[in-house]
PDB file of C-alpha atoms and ligand atoms in Angstrom:
ATOM      1  CA  MET A   1     -22.008 -92.785 -45.772  1.00  0.00           C
ATOM      2  CA  LYS A   2     -22.074 -93.555 -49.236  1.00  0.00           C
ATOM      3  CA  ARG A   3     -25.037 -96.087 -50.125  1.00  0.00           C
ATOM      4  CA  PRO A   4     -25.351 -98.748 -52.819  1.00  0.00           C
ATOM      5  CA  ILE A   5     -27.145 -97.968 -56.336  1.00  0.00           C
ATOM      6  CA  LEU A   6     -29.661-100.099 -57.574  1.00  0.00           C
ATOM      7  CA  ILE A   7     -29.285-101.139 -61.073  1.00  0.00           C
ATOM      8  CA  HIS A   8     -32.043-101.395 -63.754  1.00  0.00           C
ATOM      9  CA  PRO A   9     -33.721-103.600 -63.817  1.00  0.00           C
ATOM     10  CA  ASP A  10     -35.190-103.738 -60.148  1.00  0.00           C
ATOM     11  CA  PRO A  11     -39.183-103.207 -59.149  1.00  0.00           C
ATOM     12  CA  ARG A  12     -38.400-100.470 -56.723  1.00  0.00           C
ATOM     13  CA  LEU A  13     -37.116 -98.452 -59.689  1.00  0.00           C
ATOM     14  CA  LYS A  14     -40.393 -98.735 -60.734  1.00  0.00           C
ATOM     15  CA  LYS A  15     -42.344 -97.944 -57.390  1.00  0.00           C
ATOM     16  CA  VAL A  16     -44.250 -94.379 -57.184  1.00  0.00           C
ATOM     17  CA  CYS A  17     -42.251 -93.119 -54.298  1.00  0.00           C
ATOM     18  CA  SER A  18     -44.553 -91.860 -50.707  1.00  0.00           C
ATOM     19  CA  PRO A  19     -44.840 -88.313 -50.239  1.00  0.00           C
ATOM     20  CA  VAL A  20     -42.796 -87.016 -46.999  1.00  0.00           C
ATOM     21  CA  ASP A  21     -44.598 -86.069 -44.283  1.00  0.00           C
ATOM     22  CA  ASP A  22     -42.004 -84.908 -41.735  1.00  0.00           C
ATOM     23  CA  ILE A  23     -37.991 -84.369 -42.674  1.00  0.00           C
ATOM     24  CA  THR A  24     -36.749 -86.502 -39.954  1.00  0.00           C
ATOM     25  CA  GLY A  25     -33.267 -86.767 -38.476  1.00  0.00           C
ATOM     26  CA  GLU A  26     -33.172 -89.554 -40.532  1.00  0.00           C
ATOM     27  CA  LEU A  27     -34.351 -88.480 -43.713  1.00  0.00           C
ATOM     28  CA  SER A  28     -31.895 -85.344 -43.309  1.00  0.00           C
ATOM     29  CA  LYS A  29     -29.043 -88.018 -43.097  1.00  0.00           C
ATOM     30  CA  LEU A  30     -29.939 -90.060 -46.028  1.00  0.00           C
ATOM     31  CA  ALA A  31     -30.579 -86.375 -48.184  1.00  0.00           C
ATOM     32  CA  ASP A  32     -26.290 -86.117 -47.343  1.00  0.00           C
ATOM     33  CA  ASP A  33     -25.641 -89.745 -47.594  1.00  0.00           C
ATOM     34  CA  MET A  34     -27.180 -88.922 -51.268  1.00  0.00           C
ATOM     35  CA  LEU A  35     -25.128 -86.138 -52.113  1.00  0.00           C
ATOM     36  CA  GLU A  36     -22.280 -88.048 -50.853  1.00  0.00           C
ATOM     37  CA  THR A  37     -23.059 -90.737 -52.991  1.00  0.00           C
ATOM     38  CA  MET A  38     -24.093 -88.624 -55.883  1.00  0.00           C
ATOM     39  CA  TYR A  39     -20.627 -86.376 -55.858  1.00  0.00           C
ATOM     40  CA  ASP A  40     -18.589 -90.201 -55.619  1.00  0.00           C
ATOM     41  CA  ALA A  41     -20.513 -92.151 -58.505  1.00  0.00           C
ATOM     42  CA  PRO A  42     -19.904 -88.800 -59.481  1.00  0.00           C
ATOM     43  CA  GLY A  43     -23.249 -87.755 -61.059  1.00  0.00           C
ATOM     44  CA  ILE A  44     -25.485 -84.507 -61.296  1.00  0.00           C
ATOM     45  CA  GLY A  45     -28.300 -85.835 -59.745  1.00  0.00           C
ATOM     46  CA  LEU A  46     -30.022 -88.644 -57.375  1.00  0.00           C
ATOM     47  CA  ALA A  47     -33.530 -89.879 -56.317  1.00  0.00           C
ATOM     48  CA  ALA A  48     -34.279 -92.050 -53.199  1.00  0.00           C
ATOM     49  CA  PRO A  49     -35.426 -94.667 -54.707  1.00  0.00           C
ATOM     50  CA  GLN A  50     -32.111 -95.180 -56.543  1.00  0.00           C
ATOM     51  CA  VAL A  51     -30.779 -96.053 -52.956  1.00  0.00           C
ATOM     52  CA  GLY A  52     -33.623 -98.023 -52.301  1.00  0.00           C
ATOM     53  CA  VAL A  53     -35.737 -95.800 -50.194  1.00  0.00           C
ATOM     54  CA  LEU A  54     -39.272 -95.055 -51.885  1.00  0.00           C
ATOM     55  CA  TYR A  55     -40.180 -91.739 -50.370  1.00  0.00           C
ATOM     56  CA  ARG A  56     -39.963 -88.440 -52.669  1.00  0.00           C
ATOM     57  CA  LEU A  57     -36.752 -86.944 -52.146  1.00  0.00           C
ATOM     58  CA  ILE A  58     -34.252 -85.975 -54.875  1.00  0.00           C
ATOM     59  CA  VAL A  59     -30.682 -84.085 -54.614  1.00  0.00           C
ATOM     60  CA  LEU A  60     -28.868 -82.445 -57.760  1.00  0.00           C
ATOM     61  CA  ASP A  61     -25.797 -80.640 -58.158  1.00  0.00           C
ATOM     62  CA  CYS A  62     -25.418 -79.568 -62.156  1.00  0.00           C
ATOM     63  CA  VAL A  63     -22.033 -77.157 -61.722  1.00  0.00           C
ATOM     64  CA  LYS A  64     -19.660 -78.981 -63.946  1.00  0.00           C
ATOM     65  CA  GLU A  65     -17.198 -76.176 -64.707  1.00  0.00           C
ATOM     66  CA  GLU A  66     -14.076 -77.320 -62.783  1.00  0.00           C
ATOM     67  CA  GLY A  67     -13.048 -75.157 -59.961  1.00  0.00           C
ATOM     68  CA  ALA A  68     -16.878 -73.539 -59.832  1.00  0.00           C
ATOM     69  CA  ALA A  69     -18.684 -73.716 -56.224  1.00  0.00           C
ATOM     70  CA  PRO A  70     -20.505 -76.590 -56.301  1.00  0.00           C
ATOM     71  CA  CYS A  71     -24.510 -75.695 -55.462  1.00  0.00           C
ATOM     72  CA  PRO A  72     -25.604 -78.713 -53.774  1.00  0.00           C
ATOM     73  CA  MET A  73     -29.775 -78.692 -53.769  1.00  0.00           C
ATOM     74  CA  VAL A  74     -32.085 -80.895 -51.461  1.00  0.00           C
ATOM     75  CA  MET A  75     -35.482 -81.650 -52.395  1.00  0.00           C
ATOM     76  CA  PHE A  76     -38.256 -82.976 -50.407  1.00  0.00           C
ATOM     77  CA  ASN A  77     -41.595 -83.662 -52.330  1.00  0.00           C
ATOM     78  CA  PRO A  78     -40.159 -81.785 -55.557  1.00  0.00           C
ATOM     79  CA  GLU A  79     -43.230 -80.991 -57.910  1.00  0.00           C
ATOM     80  CA  ILE A  80     -43.249 -79.366 -61.529  1.00  0.00           C
ATOM     81  CA  VAL A  81     -45.497 -76.822 -61.289  1.00  0.00           C
ATOM     82  CA  ALA A  82     -45.203 -74.903 -64.668  1.00  0.00           C
ATOM     83  CA  SER A  83     -43.006 -75.827 -67.775  1.00  0.00           C
ATOM     84  CA  SER A  84     -42.363 -74.286 -71.285  1.00  0.00           C
ATOM     85  CA  GLU A  85     -43.897 -75.231 -74.232  1.00  0.00           C
ATOM     86  CA  GLU A  86     -40.218 -74.988 -75.898  1.00  0.00           C
ATOM     87  CA  THR A  87     -38.167 -78.224 -75.538  1.00  0.00           C
ATOM     88  CA  SER A  88     -34.517 -79.128 -75.191  1.00  0.00           C
ATOM     89  CA  VAL A  89     -32.569 -82.098 -76.017  1.00  0.00           C
ATOM     90  CA  TYR A  90     -30.105 -83.908 -73.610  1.00  0.00           C
ATOM     91  CA  GLU A  91     -27.817 -87.425 -73.985  1.00  0.00           C
ATOM     92  CA  GLU A  92     -29.122 -88.378 -70.478  1.00  0.00           C
ATOM     93  CA  GLY A  93     -27.409 -90.862 -68.642  1.00  0.00           C
ATOM     94  CA  CYS A  94     -28.362 -92.886 -65.303  1.00  0.00           C
ATOM     95  CA  LEU A  95     -26.528 -93.976 -62.360  1.00  0.00           C
ATOM     96  CA  SER A  96     -29.340 -97.269 -62.066  1.00  0.00           C
ATOM     97  CA  ILE A  97     -28.249 -97.791 -65.988  1.00  0.00           C
ATOM     98  CA  PRO A  98     -24.897 -97.184 -65.762  1.00  0.00           C
ATOM     99  CA  GLU A  99     -22.418 -96.791 -69.280  1.00  0.00           C
ATOM    100  CA  GLN A 100     -26.088 -96.106 -71.522  1.00  0.00           C
ATOM    101  CA  TYR A 101     -26.725 -92.847 -72.725  1.00  0.00           C
ATOM    102  CA  ALA A 102     -29.322 -91.739 -75.373  1.00  0.00           C
ATOM    103  CA  GLU A 103     -31.263 -88.530 -76.261  1.00  0.00           C
ATOM    104  CA  VAL A 104     -34.262 -87.211 -74.594  1.00  0.00           C
ATOM    105  CA  THR A 105     -36.618 -84.551 -75.288  1.00  0.00           C
ATOM    106  CA  ARG A 106     -38.019 -82.424 -72.314  1.00  0.00           C
ATOM    107  CA  PRO A 107     -39.559 -79.033 -71.550  1.00  0.00           C
ATOM    108  CA  ALA A 108     -36.779 -76.651 -71.730  1.00  0.00           C
ATOM    109  CA  GLU A 109     -37.421 -74.357 -68.522  1.00  0.00           C
ATOM    110  CA  VAL A 110     -39.446 -75.774 -65.419  1.00  0.00           C
ATOM    111  CA  GLU A 111     -40.545 -74.244 -62.288  1.00  0.00           C
ATOM    112  CA  VAL A 112     -40.182 -76.453 -59.597  1.00  0.00           C
ATOM    113  CA  ALA A 113     -41.842 -75.936 -56.007  1.00  0.00           C
ATOM    114  CA  TRP A 114     -40.414 -78.392 -53.106  1.00  0.00           C
ATOM    115  CA  ILE A 115     -39.892 -78.367 -49.221  1.00  0.00           C
ATOM    116  CA  ASP A 116     -35.717 -77.986 -48.403  1.00  0.00           C
ATOM    117  CA  GLN A 117     -33.866 -79.679 -46.168  1.00  0.00           C
ATOM    118  CA  GLN A 118     -34.357 -76.656 -43.462  1.00  0.00           C
ATOM    119  CA  GLY A 119     -38.000 -77.535 -44.035  1.00  0.00           C
ATOM    120  CA  HIS A 120     -39.050 -74.320 -45.706  1.00  0.00           C
ATOM    121  CA  PRO A 121     -40.959 -74.356 -48.853  1.00  0.00           C
ATOM    122  CA  ARG A 122     -39.089 -73.275 -51.900  1.00  0.00           C
ATOM    123  CA  LYS A 123     -40.216 -72.260 -55.653  1.00  0.00           C
ATOM    124  CA  GLN A 124     -37.684 -71.879 -58.333  1.00  0.00           C
ATOM    125  CA  THR A 125     -37.047 -72.140 -62.379  1.00  0.00           C
ATOM    126  CA  PHE A 126     -34.808 -74.338 -63.911  1.00  0.00           C
ATOM    127  CA  ASP A 127     -33.475 -74.476 -67.289  1.00  0.00           C
ATOM    128  CA  LYS A 128     -30.719 -76.292 -69.508  1.00  0.00           C
ATOM    129  CA  LEU A 129     -29.169 -79.169 -67.670  1.00  0.00           C
ATOM    130  CA  TRP A 130     -30.399 -78.339 -64.635  1.00  0.00           C
ATOM    131  CA  ALA A 131     -33.940 -78.560 -66.178  1.00  0.00           C
ATOM    132  CA  THR A 132     -33.135 -81.933 -67.803  1.00  0.00           C
ATOM    133  CA  CYS A 133     -31.658 -83.148 -64.395  1.00  0.00           C
ATOM    134  CA  VAL A 134     -34.559 -82.085 -62.243  1.00  0.00           C
ATOM    135  CA  GLN A 135     -37.355 -83.867 -64.414  1.00  0.00           C
ATOM    136  CA  HIS A 136     -35.019 -87.097 -64.704  1.00  0.00           C
ATOM    137  CA  GLU A 137     -34.923 -87.103 -60.956  1.00  0.00           C
ATOM    138  CA  ILE A 138     -38.813 -86.548 -60.366  1.00  0.00           C
ATOM    139  CA  ASP A 139     -39.418 -88.827 -63.111  1.00  0.00           C
ATOM    140  CA  HIS A 140     -37.706 -91.514 -60.589  1.00  0.00           C
ATOM    141  CA  LEU A 141     -39.869 -90.829 -57.866  1.00  0.00           C
ATOM    142  CA  ASN A 142     -42.610 -91.695 -60.497  1.00  0.00           C
ATOM    143  CA  GLY A 143     -40.890 -94.990 -61.158  1.00  0.00           C
ATOM    144  CA  LYS A 144     -40.064 -93.463 -64.539  1.00  0.00           C
ATOM    145  CA  LEU A 145     -36.541 -93.985 -66.351  1.00  0.00           C
ATOM    146  CA  PHE A 146     -35.444 -91.688 -69.217  1.00  0.00           C
ATOM    147  CA  ILE A 147     -35.105 -95.379 -71.285  1.00  0.00           C
ATOM    148  CA  ASP A 148     -38.886 -95.390 -71.288  1.00  0.00           C
ATOM    149  CA  TYR A 149     -38.698 -92.255 -73.518  1.00  0.00           C
ATOM    150  CA  LEU A 150     -36.661 -94.598 -75.937  1.00  0.00           C
ATOM    151  CA  LYS A 151     -37.882 -96.789 -78.995  1.00  0.00           C
ATOM    152  CA  PRO A 152     -39.169-100.563 -77.548  1.00  0.00           C
ATOM    153  CA  LEU A 153     -36.160-102.078 -79.263  1.00  0.00           C
ATOM    154  CA  LYS A 154     -33.512 -99.873 -77.664  1.00  0.00           C
ATOM    155  CA  ARG A 155     -34.840-100.117 -74.459  1.00  0.00           C
ATOM    156  CA  GLN A 156     -35.118-103.968 -74.523  1.00  0.00           C
ATOM    157  CA  MET A 157     -31.445-103.457 -75.731  1.00  0.00           C
ATOM    158  CA  ILE A 158     -30.329-101.562 -72.785  1.00  0.00           C
ATOM    159  CA  THR A 159     -32.274-103.768 -70.529  1.00  0.00           C
ATOM    160  CA  ARG A 160     -30.622-107.010 -71.817  1.00  0.00           C
ATOM    161  CA  LYS A 161     -26.996-105.119 -71.022  1.00  0.00           C
ATOM    162  CA  MET A 162     -28.088-104.364 -67.540  1.00  0.00           C
ATOM    163  CA  GLN A 163     -29.402-108.164 -67.007  1.00  0.00           C
ATOM    164  CA  LYS A 164     -25.762-109.089 -68.064  1.00  0.00           C
ATOM    165  CA  LEU A 165     -24.439-106.650 -66.034  1.00  0.00           C
ATOM    166  CA  LYS A 166     -26.082-107.856 -62.746  1.00  0.00           C
ATOM    167  CA  ARG A 167     -24.987-111.284 -63.422  1.00  0.00           C
ATOM    168  CA  GLU A 168     -21.263-110.381 -64.101  1.00  0.00           C
ATOM    169  CA  ARG A 169     -21.384-108.452 -60.764  1.00  0.00           C
ATOM    170  CA  ALA A 170     -23.223-111.158 -58.951  1.00  0.00           C
ATOM    171  CA  ARG A 171     -20.745-113.812 -59.731  1.00  0.00           C
ATOM    172  CA  ALA A 172     -17.694-111.315 -58.961  1.00  0.00           C
TER     173      ALA A 172
HETATM  174  O1  K2U B 201     -30.491 -89.599 -61.839  1.00  0.00           O
HETATM  175  C1  K2U B 201     -29.235 -90.450 -61.746  1.00  0.00           C
HETATM  176  O2  K2U B 201     -29.268 -91.588 -62.319  1.00  0.00           O
HETATM  177  C2  K2U B 201     -28.435 -89.252 -61.976  1.00  0.00           C
HETATM  178  C3  K2U B 201     -28.136 -88.627 -63.713  1.00  0.00           C
HETATM  179  C4  K2U B 201     -28.716 -87.525 -64.060  1.00  0.00           C
HETATM  180  C5  K2U B 201     -28.996 -87.148 -65.113  1.00  0.00           C
HETATM  181  C6  K2U B 201     -29.674 -85.997 -65.487  1.00  0.00           C
HETATM  182  C7  K2U B 201     -29.858 -85.560 -66.665  1.00  0.00           C
HETATM  183  C8  K2U B 201     -29.049 -85.945 -67.734  1.00  0.00           C
HETATM  184  C9  K2U B 201     -27.634 -86.920 -67.336  1.00  0.00           C
HETATM  185  C10 K2U B 201     -28.133 -87.215 -66.032  1.00  0.00           C
HETATM  186  C11 K2U B 201     -26.626 -89.180 -63.289  1.00  0.00           C
HETATM  187  O3  K2U B 201     -25.717 -87.738 -63.233  1.00  0.00           O
HETATM  188  S1  K2U B 201     -25.983 -89.706 -64.759  1.00  0.00           S
HETATM  189  C12 K2U B 201     -23.658 -89.260 -65.054  1.00  0.00           C
HETATM  190  C13 K2U B 201     -24.024 -87.913 -65.941  1.00  0.00           C
HETATM  191  C14 K2U B 201     -23.475 -86.618 -65.571  1.00  0.00           C
HETATM  192  C15 K2U B 201     -23.731 -85.397 -66.372  1.00  0.00           C
HETATM  193  C16 K2U B 201     -23.869 -85.925 -67.969  1.00  0.00           C
HETATM  194  C17 K2U B 201     -24.675 -87.236 -68.164  1.00  0.00           C
HETATM  195  C18 K2U B 201     -24.597 -87.919 -67.128  1.00  0.00           C
HETATM  196 ZN1   ZN B 202     -31.472 -91.665 -63.042  1.00  0.00          ZN
END
């Protein structure tokens, strides 16, 4: 089922999340719910703290070509084990910071190790939008948002816009 997405500022989005010791049925169901929530948004990634669950779990699917087969990925305890010197710049957004976009520079390629939904250890190298997205999602597990890479004034402006949005949504 679709889960509500927390909007910045929210203390739960700044927390360092706990590792998953045991992939229970409940956590596997959460991963499925997160994929449903992500596709509905729509988005290309989603981290468990964004739906208020402070565990190290992310989902992503960066296939954007219309008609191409989706490529949903579920990652428990994802870790970046290697990253390229070379960097790339993407205009990022965030489902917890709606309608705000800014350029972020990150390593262009990253090697990620994780446990998949079947409990198997995996390792894969990502580039292009996949690399940006997996780093964006792993940042969420460490309480870091893409606006934390921006200049303080720009970050404050975005935070004030989100506080206004939350006030308006509370009144609706
Ligand atoms: O974590 C999230 O909030 C999901 C973001 C992921 C994202 C990562 C890197 C670059 C952009 C987005 C959402 O998918 S935001 C919606 C979106 C989708 C594609 C491109 C830009 C923004
Ligand atoms: Zn995000």
